[in-house]
GROMACS .gro file of C-alpha atoms in nm:
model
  392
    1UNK     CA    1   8.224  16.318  13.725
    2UNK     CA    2   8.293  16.066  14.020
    3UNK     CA    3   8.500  15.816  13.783
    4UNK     CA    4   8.766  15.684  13.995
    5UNK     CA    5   8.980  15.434  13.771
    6UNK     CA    6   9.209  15.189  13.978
    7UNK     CA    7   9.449  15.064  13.698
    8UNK     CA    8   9.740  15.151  13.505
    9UNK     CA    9   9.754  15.472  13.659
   10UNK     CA   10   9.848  15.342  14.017
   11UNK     CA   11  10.077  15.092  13.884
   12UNK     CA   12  10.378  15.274  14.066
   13UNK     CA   13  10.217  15.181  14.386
   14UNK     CA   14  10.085  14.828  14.297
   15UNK     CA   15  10.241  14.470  14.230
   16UNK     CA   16  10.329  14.410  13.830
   17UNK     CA   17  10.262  14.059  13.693
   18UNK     CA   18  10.451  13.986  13.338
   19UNK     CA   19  10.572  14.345  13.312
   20UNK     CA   20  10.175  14.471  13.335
   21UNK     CA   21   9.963  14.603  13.653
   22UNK     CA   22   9.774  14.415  13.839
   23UNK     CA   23   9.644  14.340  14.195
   24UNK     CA   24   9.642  14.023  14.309
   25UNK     CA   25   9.289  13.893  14.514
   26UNK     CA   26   9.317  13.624  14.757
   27UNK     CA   27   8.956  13.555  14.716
   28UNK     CA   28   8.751  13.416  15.085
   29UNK     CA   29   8.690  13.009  15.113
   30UNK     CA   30   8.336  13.063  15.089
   31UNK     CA   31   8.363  13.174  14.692
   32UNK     CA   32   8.647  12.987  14.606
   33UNK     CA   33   8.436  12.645  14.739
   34UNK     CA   34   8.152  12.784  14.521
   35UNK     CA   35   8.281  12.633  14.185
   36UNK     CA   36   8.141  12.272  14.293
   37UNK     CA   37   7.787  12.432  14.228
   38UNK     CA   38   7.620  12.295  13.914
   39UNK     CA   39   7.575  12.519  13.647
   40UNK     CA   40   7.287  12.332  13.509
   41UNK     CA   41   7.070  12.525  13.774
   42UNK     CA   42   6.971  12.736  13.558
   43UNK     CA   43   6.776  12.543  13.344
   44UNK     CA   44   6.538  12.480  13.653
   45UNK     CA   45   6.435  12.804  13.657
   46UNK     CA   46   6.266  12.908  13.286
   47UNK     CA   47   5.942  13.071  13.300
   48UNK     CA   48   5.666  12.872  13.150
   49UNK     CA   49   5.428  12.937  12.943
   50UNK     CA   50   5.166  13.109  13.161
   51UNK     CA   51   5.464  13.324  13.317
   52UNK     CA   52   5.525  13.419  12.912
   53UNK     CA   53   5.179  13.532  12.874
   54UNK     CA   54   5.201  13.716  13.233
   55UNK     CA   55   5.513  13.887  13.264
   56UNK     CA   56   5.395  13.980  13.593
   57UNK     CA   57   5.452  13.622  13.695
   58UNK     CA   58   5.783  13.561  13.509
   59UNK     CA   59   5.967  13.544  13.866
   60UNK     CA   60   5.883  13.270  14.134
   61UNK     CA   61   5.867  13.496  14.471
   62UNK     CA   62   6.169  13.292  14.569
   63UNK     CA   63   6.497  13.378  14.375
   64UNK     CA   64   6.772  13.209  14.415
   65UNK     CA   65   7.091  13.328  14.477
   66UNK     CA   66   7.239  13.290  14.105
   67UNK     CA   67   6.968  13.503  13.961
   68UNK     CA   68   6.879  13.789  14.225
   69UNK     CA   69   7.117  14.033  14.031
   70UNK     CA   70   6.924  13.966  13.720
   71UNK     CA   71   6.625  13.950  13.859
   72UNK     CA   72   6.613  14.341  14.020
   73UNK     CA   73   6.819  14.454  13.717
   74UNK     CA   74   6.563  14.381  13.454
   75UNK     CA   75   6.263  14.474  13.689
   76UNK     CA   76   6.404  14.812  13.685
   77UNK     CA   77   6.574  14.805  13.370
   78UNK     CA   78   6.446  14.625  13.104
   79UNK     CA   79   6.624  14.338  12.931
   80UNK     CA   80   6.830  14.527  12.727
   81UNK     CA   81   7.202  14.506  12.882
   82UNK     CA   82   7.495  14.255  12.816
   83UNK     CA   83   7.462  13.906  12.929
   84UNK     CA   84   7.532  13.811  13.235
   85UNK     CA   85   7.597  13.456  13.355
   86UNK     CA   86   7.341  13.330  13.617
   87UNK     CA   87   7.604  13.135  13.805
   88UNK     CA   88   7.865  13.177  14.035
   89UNK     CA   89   8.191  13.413  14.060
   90UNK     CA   90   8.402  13.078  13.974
   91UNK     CA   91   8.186  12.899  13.770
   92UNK     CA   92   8.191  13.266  13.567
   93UNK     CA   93   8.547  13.257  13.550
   94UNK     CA   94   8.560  12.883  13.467
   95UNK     CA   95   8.393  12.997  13.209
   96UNK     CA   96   8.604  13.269  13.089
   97UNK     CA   97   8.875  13.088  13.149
   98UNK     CA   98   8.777  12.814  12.888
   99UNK     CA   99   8.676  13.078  12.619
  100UNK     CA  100   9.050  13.240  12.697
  101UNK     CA  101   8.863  13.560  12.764
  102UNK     CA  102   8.892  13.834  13.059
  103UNK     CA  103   8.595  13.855  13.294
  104UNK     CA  104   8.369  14.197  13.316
  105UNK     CA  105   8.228  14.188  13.697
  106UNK     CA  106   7.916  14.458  13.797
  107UNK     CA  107   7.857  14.464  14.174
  108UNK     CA  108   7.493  14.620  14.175
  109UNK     CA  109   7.397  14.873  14.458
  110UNK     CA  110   7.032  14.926  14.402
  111UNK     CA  111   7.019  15.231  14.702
  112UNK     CA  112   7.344  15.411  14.533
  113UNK     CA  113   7.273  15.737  14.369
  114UNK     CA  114   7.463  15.722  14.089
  115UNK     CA  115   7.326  15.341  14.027
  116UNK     CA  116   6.987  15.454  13.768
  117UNK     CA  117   7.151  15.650  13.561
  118UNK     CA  118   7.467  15.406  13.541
  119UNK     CA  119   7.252  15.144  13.469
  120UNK     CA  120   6.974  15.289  13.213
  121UNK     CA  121   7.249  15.477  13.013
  122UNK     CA  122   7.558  15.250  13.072
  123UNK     CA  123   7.501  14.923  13.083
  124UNK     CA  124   7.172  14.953  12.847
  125UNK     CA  125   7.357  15.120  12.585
  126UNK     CA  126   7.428  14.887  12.269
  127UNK     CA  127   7.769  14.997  12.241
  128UNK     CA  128   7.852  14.874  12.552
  129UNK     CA  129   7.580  14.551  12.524
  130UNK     CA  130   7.791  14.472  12.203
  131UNK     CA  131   8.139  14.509  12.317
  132UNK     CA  132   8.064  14.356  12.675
  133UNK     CA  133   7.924  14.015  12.473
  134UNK     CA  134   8.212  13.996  12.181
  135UNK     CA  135   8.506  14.028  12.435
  136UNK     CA  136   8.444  13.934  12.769
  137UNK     CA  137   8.266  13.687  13.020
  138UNK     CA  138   7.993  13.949  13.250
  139UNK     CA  139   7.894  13.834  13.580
  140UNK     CA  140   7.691  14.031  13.816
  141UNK     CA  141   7.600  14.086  14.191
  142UNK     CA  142   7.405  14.260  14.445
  143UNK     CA  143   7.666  14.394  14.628
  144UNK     CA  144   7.498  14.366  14.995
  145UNK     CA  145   7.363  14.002  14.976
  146UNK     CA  146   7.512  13.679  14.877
  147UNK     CA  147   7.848  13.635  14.702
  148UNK     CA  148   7.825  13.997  14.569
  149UNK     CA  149   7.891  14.160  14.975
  150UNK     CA  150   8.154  13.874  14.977
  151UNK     CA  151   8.343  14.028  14.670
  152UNK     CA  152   8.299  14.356  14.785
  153UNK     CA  153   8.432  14.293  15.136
  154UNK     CA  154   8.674  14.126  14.952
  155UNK     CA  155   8.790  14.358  14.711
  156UNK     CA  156   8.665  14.695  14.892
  157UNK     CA  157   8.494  14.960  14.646
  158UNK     CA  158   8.526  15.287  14.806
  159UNK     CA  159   8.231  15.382  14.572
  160UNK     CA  160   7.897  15.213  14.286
  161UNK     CA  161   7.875  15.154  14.100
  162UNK     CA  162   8.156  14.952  14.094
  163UNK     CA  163   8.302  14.740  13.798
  164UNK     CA  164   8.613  14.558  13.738
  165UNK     CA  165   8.798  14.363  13.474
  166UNK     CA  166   8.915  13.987  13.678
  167UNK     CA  167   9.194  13.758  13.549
  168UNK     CA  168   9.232  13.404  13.657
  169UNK     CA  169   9.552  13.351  13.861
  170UNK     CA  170   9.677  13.035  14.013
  171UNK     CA  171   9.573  12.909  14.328
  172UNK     CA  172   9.266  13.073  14.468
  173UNK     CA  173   9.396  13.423  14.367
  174UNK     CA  174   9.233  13.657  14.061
  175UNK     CA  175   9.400  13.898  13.885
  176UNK     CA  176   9.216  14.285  13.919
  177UNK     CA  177   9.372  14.421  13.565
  178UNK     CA  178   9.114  14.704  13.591
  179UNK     CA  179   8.857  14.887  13.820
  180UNK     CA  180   8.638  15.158  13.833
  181UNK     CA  181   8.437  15.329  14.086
  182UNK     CA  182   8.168  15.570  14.031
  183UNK     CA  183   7.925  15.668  13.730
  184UNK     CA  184   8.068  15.651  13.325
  185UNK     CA  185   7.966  15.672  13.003
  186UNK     CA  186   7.901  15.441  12.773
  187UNK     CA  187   8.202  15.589  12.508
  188UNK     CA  188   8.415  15.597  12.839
  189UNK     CA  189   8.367  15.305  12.941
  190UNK     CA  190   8.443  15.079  12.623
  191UNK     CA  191   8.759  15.266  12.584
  192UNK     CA  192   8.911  15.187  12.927
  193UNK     CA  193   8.764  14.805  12.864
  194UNK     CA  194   8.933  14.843  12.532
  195UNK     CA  195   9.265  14.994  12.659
  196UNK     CA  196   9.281  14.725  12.926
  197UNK     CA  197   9.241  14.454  12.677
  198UNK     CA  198   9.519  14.598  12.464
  199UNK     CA  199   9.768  14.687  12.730
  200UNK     CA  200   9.698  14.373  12.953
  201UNK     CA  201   9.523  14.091  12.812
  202UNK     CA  202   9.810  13.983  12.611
  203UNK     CA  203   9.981  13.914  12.922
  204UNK     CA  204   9.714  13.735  13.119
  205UNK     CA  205   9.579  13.547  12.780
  206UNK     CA  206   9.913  13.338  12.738
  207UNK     CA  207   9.840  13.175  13.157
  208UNK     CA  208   9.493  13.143  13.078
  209UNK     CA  209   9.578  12.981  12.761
  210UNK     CA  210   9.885  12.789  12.915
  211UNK     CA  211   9.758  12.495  13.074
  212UNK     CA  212   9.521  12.439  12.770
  213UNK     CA  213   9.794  12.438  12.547
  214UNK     CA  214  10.039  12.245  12.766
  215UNK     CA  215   9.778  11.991  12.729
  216UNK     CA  216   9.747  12.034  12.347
  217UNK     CA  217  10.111  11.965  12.313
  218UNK     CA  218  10.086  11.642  12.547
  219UNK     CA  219   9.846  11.500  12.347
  220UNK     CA  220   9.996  11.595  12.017
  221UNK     CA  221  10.377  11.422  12.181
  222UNK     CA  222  10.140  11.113  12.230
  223UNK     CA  223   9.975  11.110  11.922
  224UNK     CA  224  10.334  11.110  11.794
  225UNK     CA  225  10.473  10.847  12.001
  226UNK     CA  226  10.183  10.622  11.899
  227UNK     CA  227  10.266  10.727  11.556
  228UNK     CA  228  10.623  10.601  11.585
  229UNK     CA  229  10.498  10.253  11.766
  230UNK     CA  230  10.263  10.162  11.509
  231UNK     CA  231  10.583  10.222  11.215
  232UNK     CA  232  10.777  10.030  11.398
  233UNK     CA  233  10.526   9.761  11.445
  234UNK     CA  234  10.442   9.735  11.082
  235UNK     CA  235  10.809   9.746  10.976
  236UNK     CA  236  10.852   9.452  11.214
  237UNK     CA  237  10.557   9.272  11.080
  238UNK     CA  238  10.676   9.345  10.742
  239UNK     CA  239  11.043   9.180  10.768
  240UNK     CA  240  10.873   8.913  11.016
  241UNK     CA  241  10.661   8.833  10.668
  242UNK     CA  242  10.969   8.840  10.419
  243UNK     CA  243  11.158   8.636  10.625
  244UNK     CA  244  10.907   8.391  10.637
  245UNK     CA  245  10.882   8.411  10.281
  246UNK     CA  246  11.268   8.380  10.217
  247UNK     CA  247  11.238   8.102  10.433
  248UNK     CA  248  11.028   7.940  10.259
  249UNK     CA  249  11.149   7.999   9.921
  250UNK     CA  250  11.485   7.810  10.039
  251UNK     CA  251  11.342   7.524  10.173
  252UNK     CA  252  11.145   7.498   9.885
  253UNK     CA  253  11.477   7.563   9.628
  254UNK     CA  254  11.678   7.264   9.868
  255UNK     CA  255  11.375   7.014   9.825
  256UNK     CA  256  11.398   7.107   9.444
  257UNK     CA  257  11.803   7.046   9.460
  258UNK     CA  258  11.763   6.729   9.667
  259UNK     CA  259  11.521   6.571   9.388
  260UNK     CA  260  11.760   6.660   9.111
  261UNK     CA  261  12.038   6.511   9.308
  262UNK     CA  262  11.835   6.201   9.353
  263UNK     CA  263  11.741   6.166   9.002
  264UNK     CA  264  12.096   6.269   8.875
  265UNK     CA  265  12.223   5.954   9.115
  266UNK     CA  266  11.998   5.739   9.006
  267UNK     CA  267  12.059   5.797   8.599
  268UNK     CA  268  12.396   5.730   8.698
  269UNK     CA  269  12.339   5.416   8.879
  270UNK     CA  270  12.209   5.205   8.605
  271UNK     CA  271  12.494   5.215   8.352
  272UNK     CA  272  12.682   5.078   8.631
  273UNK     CA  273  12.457   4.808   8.729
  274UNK     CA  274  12.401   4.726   8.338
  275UNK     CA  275  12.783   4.741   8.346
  276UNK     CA  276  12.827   4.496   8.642
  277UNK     CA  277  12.562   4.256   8.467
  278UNK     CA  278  12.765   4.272   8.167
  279UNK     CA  279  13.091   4.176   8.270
  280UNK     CA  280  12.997   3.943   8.551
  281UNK     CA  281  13.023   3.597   8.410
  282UNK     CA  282  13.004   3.243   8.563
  283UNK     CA  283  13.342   3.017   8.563
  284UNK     CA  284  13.226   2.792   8.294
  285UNK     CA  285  13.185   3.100   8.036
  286UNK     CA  286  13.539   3.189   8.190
  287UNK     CA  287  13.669   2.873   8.074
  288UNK     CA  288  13.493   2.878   7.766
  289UNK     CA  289  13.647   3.226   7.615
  290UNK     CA  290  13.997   3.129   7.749
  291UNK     CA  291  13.994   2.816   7.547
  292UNK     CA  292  13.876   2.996   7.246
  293UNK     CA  293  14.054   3.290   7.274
  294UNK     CA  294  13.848   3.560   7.342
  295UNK     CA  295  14.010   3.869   7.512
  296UNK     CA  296  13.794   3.995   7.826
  297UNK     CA  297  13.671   4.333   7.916
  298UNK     CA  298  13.875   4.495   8.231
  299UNK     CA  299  13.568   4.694   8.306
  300UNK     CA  300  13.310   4.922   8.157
  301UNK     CA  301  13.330   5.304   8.074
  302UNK     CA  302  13.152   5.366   8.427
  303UNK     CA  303  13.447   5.191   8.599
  304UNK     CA  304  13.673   5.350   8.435
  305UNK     CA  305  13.573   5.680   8.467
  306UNK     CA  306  13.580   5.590   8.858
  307UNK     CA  307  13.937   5.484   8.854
  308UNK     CA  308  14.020   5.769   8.693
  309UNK     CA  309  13.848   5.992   8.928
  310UNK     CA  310  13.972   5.837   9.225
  311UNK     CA  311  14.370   5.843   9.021
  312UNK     CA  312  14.333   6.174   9.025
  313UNK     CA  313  14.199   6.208   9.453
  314UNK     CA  314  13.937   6.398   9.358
  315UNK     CA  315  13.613   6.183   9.500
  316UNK     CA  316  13.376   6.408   9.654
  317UNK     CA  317  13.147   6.610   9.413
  318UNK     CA  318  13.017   6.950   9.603
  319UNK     CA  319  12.725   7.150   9.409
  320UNK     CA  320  12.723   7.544   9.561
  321UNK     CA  321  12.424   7.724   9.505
  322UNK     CA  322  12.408   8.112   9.552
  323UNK     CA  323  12.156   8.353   9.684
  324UNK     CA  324  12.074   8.510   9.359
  325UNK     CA  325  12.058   8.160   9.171
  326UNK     CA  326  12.393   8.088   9.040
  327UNK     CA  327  12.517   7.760   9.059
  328UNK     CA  328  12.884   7.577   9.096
  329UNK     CA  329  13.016   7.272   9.124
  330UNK     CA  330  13.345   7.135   9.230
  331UNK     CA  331  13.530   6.788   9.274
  332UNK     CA  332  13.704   6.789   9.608
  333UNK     CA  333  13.905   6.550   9.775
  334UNK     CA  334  13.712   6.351  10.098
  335UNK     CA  335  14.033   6.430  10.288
  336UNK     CA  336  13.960   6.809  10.241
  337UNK     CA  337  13.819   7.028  10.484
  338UNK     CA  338  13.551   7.237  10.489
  339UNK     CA  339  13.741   7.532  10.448
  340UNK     CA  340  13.856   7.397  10.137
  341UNK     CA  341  13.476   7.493  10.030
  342UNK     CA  342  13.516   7.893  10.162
  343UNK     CA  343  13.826   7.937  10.032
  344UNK     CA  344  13.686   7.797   9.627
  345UNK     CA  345  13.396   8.026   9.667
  346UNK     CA  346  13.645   8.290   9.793
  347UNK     CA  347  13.837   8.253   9.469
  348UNK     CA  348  13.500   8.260   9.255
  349UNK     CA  349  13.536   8.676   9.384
  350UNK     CA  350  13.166   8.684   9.303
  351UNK     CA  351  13.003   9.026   9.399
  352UNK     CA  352  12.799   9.065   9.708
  353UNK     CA  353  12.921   8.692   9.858
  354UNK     CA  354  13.170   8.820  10.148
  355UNK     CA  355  12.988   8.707  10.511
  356UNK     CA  356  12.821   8.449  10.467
  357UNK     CA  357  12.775   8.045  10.598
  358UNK     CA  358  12.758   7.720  10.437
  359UNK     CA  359  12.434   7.545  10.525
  360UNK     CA  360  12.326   7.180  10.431
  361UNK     CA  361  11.937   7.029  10.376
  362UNK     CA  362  11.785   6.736  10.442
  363UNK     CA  363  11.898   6.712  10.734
  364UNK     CA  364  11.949   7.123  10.782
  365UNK     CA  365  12.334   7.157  10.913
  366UNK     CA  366  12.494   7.463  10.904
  367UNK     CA  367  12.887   7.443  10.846
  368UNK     CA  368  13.042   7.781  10.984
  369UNK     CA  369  13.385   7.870  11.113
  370UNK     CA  370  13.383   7.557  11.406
  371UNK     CA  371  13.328   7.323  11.117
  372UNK     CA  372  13.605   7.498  10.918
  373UNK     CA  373  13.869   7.207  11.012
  374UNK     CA  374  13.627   6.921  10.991
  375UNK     CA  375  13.699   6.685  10.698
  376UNK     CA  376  13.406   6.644  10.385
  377UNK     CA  377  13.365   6.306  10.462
  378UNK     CA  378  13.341   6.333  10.862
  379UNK     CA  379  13.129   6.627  10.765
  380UNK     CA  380  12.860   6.360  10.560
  381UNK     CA  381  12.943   6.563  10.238
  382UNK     CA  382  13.094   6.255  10.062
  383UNK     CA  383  13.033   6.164   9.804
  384UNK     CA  384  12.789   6.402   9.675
  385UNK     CA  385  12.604   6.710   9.880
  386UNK     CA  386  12.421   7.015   9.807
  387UNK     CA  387  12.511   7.327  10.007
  388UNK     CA  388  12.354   7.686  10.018
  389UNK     CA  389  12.524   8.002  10.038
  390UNK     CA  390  12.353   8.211  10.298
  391UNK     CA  391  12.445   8.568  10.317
  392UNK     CA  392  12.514   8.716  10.714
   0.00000   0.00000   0.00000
């Protein structure tokens, strides 16, 4: 047998790529350009049905280029053999590339010798048909027209038939893992395909693989990162919404404050103006109860509970509510100053209330450490104000 096997047993001699043998192909312009051919060809070129019922007239009498191999092979042959893309070399390994398998390539020599029996016992074999179609991506050529005499010239056979196992590479380079020269048998030839896939095409998988999966893992770091914008987005909507809602819940607690303070004012205006009604009393009536004797009233209870407040200097009443709904109230002095009011709610040592501000409604002021020497009545606290603990 004529078997001449250019592979891992010249590896010595050869250039290794990823600790494996292989030749590197700088393949000619003219192939290389070849990949902006559409693939979609082929679909021009189905028989029809009169061609169907006259195989005689499956083939127009012009073939082109893509489909010459093919063609002669199954005029000759039959249609029993693995299949072989009816495009171009790089539109073939495009194609491989994308289904992260090696490429099987046949240069066909119709004149060579050994070419019949290669092809009637070889490639027609269903061993071979079934392990050429499960594992790799075939492409085939006439090897004197077209881009099959470019790949030979390219990759020089020093015998047919001629078969070899290609490998993307980058650039406009391919990877030869495996070639063989001369007639084999079907059993032969599935176990060098098979011994090449296992020693090699591990190596070569992960760079035709790579760029696939570089992209995989951009899009999954995106997916991520759009993951992480719309959590913070909600969490900002989210505290956006309960502040609006604490917001509101304040205002509306003040407003309810105010109108108690109003109404509390006002309940304690009229036994004062009943009081001043009472005890006011025209000169004549004066006159009147002095000639008969009658002791007068100083003042009512009102004014004297007044006197005594102001006695004892405390005249400013201050009610303190707290975040969770507690209330206080103090009597301060007019003269005092505001931090008079932190250091009170200081004393209180109530749990939770450490930074915080003093804030006023109606109108809002907020009372914080440049108000802190600022006097309750130059403040507008006296004699009566409402003031909201809000935590910091």
């Amino acid at each position: 047998m004529s078997l001449k096997i250019r592979g891992s047993a010249k590896a010595r001699d050869q250039p290794s790529c990823n600790g494996f043998f292989c030749r590197m192909v700088c393949l000619p312009k003219c192939i290389f350009g070849g990949f902006s051919r559409v693939m979609g060809r082929r679909n021009q070129y189905q028989p029809s049905e009169l061609q169907l019922q006259h195989p005689q007239l499956l083939h127009p009498p012009v073939v082109p280029e893509d489909w010459a191999f093919l063609v002669s092979f199954e005029q000759q042959y039959g249609t029993t053999h693995p299949f072989f893309y009816a495009c171009s070399f790089m539109q073939a390994l495009k194609i491989a590339e994308d289904e992260h398998k090696l490429m099987f390539m046949y240069l066909h020599s119709p004149e060579h010798p050994f070419t019949p029996s290669f092809c009637s016992r070889t490639l027609s074999s269903e061993l071979v048909v079934q392990f050429l179609d499960a594992n790799f991506v075939c492409w085939g050529a006439i090897a004197d027209r077209g881009e099959g005499l470019q790949m030979a010239a390219t990759l020089q056979p020093a015998s047919f038939p001629f078969c070899a196992v290609i490998a993307p590479a980058a650039g406009n380079n391919i990877a030869v893992l495996q070639q063989m020269e001369g007639p084999i048998d079907p059993a032969e030839l599935v176990e060098i395909l098979q011994r090449t896939m296992e020693e090699q095409g591990s190596a070569f998988g992960t760079t035709v693989r790579g760029r696939e999966e570089e992209h995989m893992r951009g899009t999954i770091k995106e997916e991520e990162r759009i993951k992480v914008r719309a959590k913070e987005q909600e969490k900002l909507r989210a505290d956006r919404q309960l502040r609006e809602e604490q917001d509101a819940a304040y205002f509306v607690a003040l407003q309810r404050d105010q109108e108690k303070e109003n109404l509390r004012n006002a309940r304690a205006q009229k036994p004062i103006e009943a009081s001043n009604q009472t005890n006011y009393q025209n000169p004549r009536q004066m006159h009147r109860e002095k000639q008969l004797g009658k002791p007068r009233q100083s003042s009512s209870v009102g004014e004297a509970q007044y006197k005594e407040t102001i006695t004892q200097g405390k005249d400013t009443q201050i009610l303190i509510r707290f975040p969770g709904g507690e209330r206080r109230e103090h009597n301060f002095s007019c003269t005092d100053k505001i931090l008079s009011i932190y250091r009170y709610i200081d004393s209180l040592g109530l749990p939770g209330i450490a930074n915080y501000r003093l804030i006023s409604s109606f109108p809002r002021r907020v009372y914080s450490f440049d108000q802190m020497g600022m006097t309750l009545k130059d403040a507008g606290l006296h004699p009566r104000a409402s003031l909201f603990v809000e935590l910091l």
